[in-house]
Amino acid sequence: MEKCRLLLFLTVISSVFRLLHATSGDADPIYIACVGHCKETGCVGEKCFQHCNFSSGKNPNPIDGPWYLQEPLYLRWKQWDCLSDCRYHCTLAREEERQKLGLKPIKYHGKWPFHRVYGIQEPVSVALSALNLAIQFHGWVSFFILVNYKLPFGPNKKPYYEYTGLWHIYAILSMNSWIWSAVSHSRDVELSEKLDYSSVVALIGYSLLVAILRTFNVRHESSRVMVAAPIVAFVTTHILYLNFYQLDDGLNTKVCVAMTMLQFFLWAVWAGFTRHPSRWKLWLVVAGGVLSTLLKIYDFPPYMGYVDADALWHAISIPLTYLWWSFVRDDSEFGTTTLIKKAK
């Protein structure tokens, strides 16, 4: 009897613990009932999903029927299975009911309710991620042409500008980050989320390294290795933690914001002390970066089911990226001119 009471107590405690850590939508009885009914019948209201006929029900069969009964390839690639569709349409149905009652949107399974477009989970963020990728590529190509074809080379047949290689690596990491951002916003599964988080952490960590090397004018390879070692170790440890221990969004946000704010501080102070000719561009990037970071932290439900804080952050990043690469080009010209004058 005592064992039964103890088991019952532990069951209640674990249930309360799960509810405390669940978002409001997850714990909504109406939503839970809707998902349960959908998994059994394959329908939410009048809308039914043909793949539920294969993956749920009393006699489940694999999705290997005739081609005309299978879902489109682009949906299968995005892993929109029966459970995913049930959760999605139950979320929309429940939010429509809540809106009629004058209630504000809530999160379901840690995510705001978005409206899909052609199977894409967050279409606005995907489009803005693609635009950011294009701007990054344009900035990198313009920088590459400048340092390799327009600015003079040193006696060793290499660019005078000593940070050229660092900016090439930065460009590659940036484009990689925006690719996985588009993929993750297109379909947010565990793998895409891990790749998105990992690429962002790697980019921010490397950006911090570049900020330290440039603002403190670290030129010797041995000194650069000494500066890079602890940053690389920290970033690698954090990425391994996210991928193999716990995908902690709260911790990851704190780490990324801390590294971002530190590099913003370094760039802003350096621009003021060195009186860089393009310091106004740098200050604009820092000010816009701080604003976009605050938007990233201040989470709010998507407007009309499409535009949330993350989408606005992506939108602000587009002009900031263009301005940032403009500063990098100016800095390369400034650094080349300075070194040529010293050589004379």
PDB file of N, CA, C and O in Angstrom, residues 94-123:
ATOM      1  N   ARG A  94      -7.309  26.198 -32.372  1.00  0.00           N
ATOM      2  CA  ARG A  94      -7.391  26.668 -30.986  1.00  0.00           C
ATOM      3  C   ARG A  94      -7.135  28.165 -30.896  1.00  0.00           C
ATOM      4  O   ARG A  94      -7.804  28.873 -30.130  1.00  0.00           O
ATOM      5  N   GLU A  95      -6.170  28.672 -31.681  1.00  0.00           N
ATOM      6  CA  GLU A  95      -5.876  30.109 -31.659  1.00  0.00           C
ATOM      7  C   GLU A  95      -7.039  30.922 -32.227  1.00  0.00           C
ATOM      8  O   GLU A  95      -7.293  32.037 -31.776  1.00  0.00           O
ATOM      9  N   GLU A  96      -7.729  30.356 -33.207  1.00  0.00           N
ATOM     10  CA  GLU A  96      -8.909  31.042 -33.741  1.00  0.00           C
ATOM     11  C   GLU A  96      -9.995  31.151 -32.675  1.00  0.00           C
ATOM     12  O   GLU A  96     -10.648  32.203 -32.548  1.00  0.00           O
ATOM     13  N   GLU A  97     -10.162  30.101 -31.894  1.00  0.00           N
ATOM     14  CA  GLU A  97     -11.138  30.139 -30.795  1.00  0.00           C
ATOM     15  C   GLU A  97     -10.719  31.150 -29.728  1.00  0.00           C
ATOM     16  O   GLU A  97     -11.546  31.906 -29.209  1.00  0.00           O
ATOM     17  N   ARG A  98      -9.430  31.158 -29.402  1.00  0.00           N
ATOM     18  CA  ARG A  98      -8.937  32.085 -28.386  1.00  0.00           C
ATOM     19  C   ARG A  98      -9.073  33.536 -28.850  1.00  0.00           C
ATOM     20  O   ARG A  98      -9.373  34.420 -28.049  1.00  0.00           O
ATOM     21  N   GLN A  99      -8.842  33.766 -30.145  1.00  0.00           N
ATOM     22  CA  GLN A  99      -8.967  35.124 -30.671  1.00  0.00           C
ATOM     23  C   GLN A  99     -10.400  35.634 -30.562  1.00  0.00           C
ATOM     24  O   GLN A  99     -10.639  36.807 -30.261  1.00  0.00           O
ATOM     25  N   LYS A 100     -11.369  34.748 -30.801  1.00  0.00           N
ATOM     26  CA  LYS A 100     -12.779  35.135 -30.664  1.00  0.00           C
ATOM     27  C   LYS A 100     -13.124  35.491 -29.225  1.00  0.00           C
ATOM     28  O   LYS A 100     -14.023  36.300 -28.979  1.00  0.00           O
ATOM     29  N   LEU A 101     -12.388  34.878 -28.281  1.00  0.00           N
ATOM     30  CA  LEU A 101     -12.610  35.174 -26.860  1.00  0.00           C
ATOM     31  C   LEU A 101     -11.800  36.375 -26.377  1.00  0.00           C
ATOM     32  O   LEU A 101     -11.857  36.735 -25.207  1.00  0.00           O
ATOM     33  N   GLY A 102     -11.049  36.977 -27.279  1.00  0.00           N
ATOM     34  CA  GLY A 102     -10.252  38.143 -26.918  1.00  0.00           C
ATOM     35  C   GLY A 102      -8.960  37.811 -26.198  1.00  0.00           C
ATOM     36  O   GLY A 102      -8.387  38.669 -25.517  1.00  0.00           O
ATOM     37  N   LEU A 103      -8.482  36.567 -26.326  1.00  0.00           N
ATOM     38  CA  LEU A 103      -7.248  36.143 -25.660  1.00  0.00           C
ATOM     39  C   LEU A 103      -6.051  36.305 -26.591  1.00  0.00           C
ATOM     40  O   LEU A 103      -6.181  36.236 -27.807  1.00  0.00           O
ATOM     41  N   LYS A 104      -4.887  36.523 -25.995  1.00  0.00           N
ATOM     42  CA  LYS A 104      -3.669  36.722 -26.765  1.00  0.00           C
ATOM     43  C   LYS A 104      -3.094  35.373 -27.201  1.00  0.00           C
ATOM     44  O   LYS A 104      -3.339  34.341 -26.566  1.00  0.00           O
ATOM     45  N   PRO A 105      -2.291  35.360 -28.283  1.00  0.00           N
ATOM     46  CA  PRO A 105      -1.666  34.106 -28.741  1.00  0.00           C
ATOM     47  C   PRO A 105      -0.702  33.556 -27.696  1.00  0.00           C
ATOM     48  O   PRO A 105      -0.107  34.309 -26.917  1.00  0.00           O
ATOM     49  N   ILE A 106      -0.574  32.253 -27.681  1.00  0.00           N
ATOM     50  CA  ILE A 106       0.363  31.592 -26.771  1.00  0.00           C
ATOM     51  C   ILE A 106       1.222  30.622 -27.574  1.00  0.00           C
ATOM     52  O   ILE A 106       0.917  30.321 -28.729  1.00  0.00           O
ATOM     53  N   LYS A 107       2.302  30.156 -26.961  1.00  0.00           N
ATOM     54  CA  LYS A 107       3.207  29.221 -27.624  1.00  0.00           C
ATOM     55  C   LYS A 107       2.719  27.781 -27.463  1.00  0.00           C
ATOM     56  O   LYS A 107       2.144  27.427 -26.435  1.00  0.00           O
ATOM     57  N   TYR A 108       3.003  26.996 -28.491  1.00  0.00           N
ATOM     58  CA  TYR A 108       2.708  25.565 -28.470  1.00  0.00           C
ATOM     59  C   TYR A 108       4.012  24.822 -28.750  1.00  0.00           C
ATOM     60  O   TYR A 108       4.643  25.062 -29.781  1.00  0.00           O
ATOM     61  N   HIS A 109       4.388  23.972 -27.805  1.00  0.00           N
ATOM     62  CA  HIS A 109       5.647  23.223 -27.921  1.00  0.00           C
ATOM     63  C   HIS A 109       6.832  24.168 -28.095  1.00  0.00           C
ATOM     64  O   HIS A 109       7.749  23.910 -28.869  1.00  0.00           O
ATOM     65  N   GLY A 110       6.768  25.304 -27.390  1.00  0.00           N
ATOM     66  CA  GLY A 110       7.865  26.258 -27.398  1.00  0.00           C
ATOM     67  C   GLY A 110       7.909  27.160 -28.618  1.00  0.00           C
ATOM     68  O   GLY A 110       8.851  27.942 -28.776  1.00  0.00           O
ATOM     69  N   LYS A 111       6.910  27.084 -29.508  1.00  0.00           N
ATOM     70  CA  LYS A 111       6.919  27.868 -30.732  1.00  0.00           C
ATOM     71  C   LYS A 111       5.631  28.668 -30.867  1.00  0.00           C
ATOM     72  O   LYS A 111       4.558  28.216 -30.478  1.00  0.00           O
ATOM     73  N   TRP A 112       5.770  29.867 -31.458  1.00  0.00           N
ATOM     74  CA  TRP A 112       4.584  30.657 -31.748  1.00  0.00           C
ATOM     75  C   TRP A 112       3.819  30.025 -32.919  1.00  0.00           C
ATOM     76  O   TRP A 112       4.427  29.364 -33.771  1.00  0.00           O
ATOM     77  N   PRO A 113       2.529  30.229 -32.995  1.00  0.00           N
ATOM     78  CA  PRO A 113       1.755  29.697 -34.127  1.00  0.00           C
ATOM     79  C   PRO A 113       1.989  30.506 -35.398  1.00  0.00           C
ATOM     80  O   PRO A 113       1.696  31.702 -35.446  1.00  0.00           O
ATOM     81  N   PHE A 114       2.541  29.856 -36.427  1.00  0.00           N
ATOM     82  CA  PHE A 114       2.783  30.487 -37.722  1.00  0.00           C
ATOM     83  C   PHE A 114       1.875  29.865 -38.775  1.00  0.00           C
ATOM     84  O   PHE A 114       1.424  28.734 -38.633  1.00  0.00           O
ATOM     85  N   HIS A 115       1.643  30.630 -39.845  1.00  0.00           N
ATOM     86  CA  HIS A 115       0.902  30.113 -40.993  1.00  0.00           C
ATOM     87  C   HIS A 115       1.900  29.627 -42.045  1.00  0.00           C
ATOM     88  O   HIS A 115       2.789  30.371 -42.454  1.00  0.00           O
ATOM     89  N   ARG A 116       1.742  28.387 -42.465  1.00  0.00           N
ATOM     90  CA  ARG A 116       2.624  27.845 -43.494  1.00  0.00           C
ATOM     91  C   ARG A 116       2.286  28.415 -44.868  1.00  0.00           C
ATOM     92  O   ARG A 116       1.146  28.804 -45.135  1.00  0.00           O
ATOM     93  N   VAL A 117       3.285  28.407 -45.731  1.00  0.00           N
ATOM     94  CA  VAL A 117       3.099  28.744 -47.144  1.00  0.00           C
ATOM     95  C   VAL A 117       3.833  27.697 -47.962  1.00  0.00           C
ATOM     96  O   VAL A 117       5.067  27.602 -47.881  1.00  0.00           O
ATOM     97  N   TYR A 118       3.086  26.879 -48.699  1.00  0.00           N
ATOM     98  CA  TYR A 118       3.666  25.791 -49.487  1.00  0.00           C
ATOM     99  C   TYR A 118       4.567  24.898 -48.637  1.00  0.00           C
ATOM    100  O   TYR A 118       5.649  24.491 -49.068  1.00  0.00           O
ATOM    101  N   GLY A 119       4.122  24.601 -47.448  1.00  0.00           N
ATOM    102  CA  GLY A 119       4.867  23.713 -46.571  1.00  0.00           C
ATOM    103  C   GLY A 119       5.999  24.373 -45.815  1.00  0.00           C
ATOM    104  O   GLY A 119       6.669  23.727 -45.005  1.00  0.00           O
ATOM    105  N   ILE A 120       6.244  25.667 -46.053  1.00  0.00           N
ATOM    106  CA  ILE A 120       7.312  26.380 -45.361  1.00  0.00           C
ATOM    107  C   ILE A 120       6.771  26.919 -44.040  1.00  0.00           C
ATOM    108  O   ILE A 120       5.758  27.622 -44.013  1.00  0.00           O
ATOM    109  N   GLN A 121       7.455  26.629 -42.958  1.00  0.00           N
ATOM    110  CA  GLN A 121       6.945  26.932 -41.624  1.00  0.00           C
ATOM    111  C   GLN A 121       6.913  28.429 -41.330  1.00  0.00           C
ATOM    112  O   GLN A 121       5.928  28.954 -40.823  1.00  0.00           O
ATOM    113  N   GLU A 122       8.002  29.140 -41.629  1.00  0.00           N
ATOM    114  CA  GLU A 122       8.076  30.585 -41.386  1.00  0.00           C
ATOM    115  C   GLU A 122       8.543  31.257 -42.673  1.00  0.00           C
ATOM    116  O   GLU A 122       9.731  31.553 -42.834  1.00  0.00           O
ATOM    117  N   PRO A 123       7.644  31.495 -43.615  1.00  0.00           N
ATOM    118  CA  PRO A 123       8.035  31.965 -44.953  1.00  0.00           C
ATOM    119  C   PRO A 123       8.750  33.308 -44.963  1.00  0.00           C
ATOM    120  O   PRO A 123       9.680  33.505 -45.746  1.00  0.00           O
TER     121      PRO A 123
END
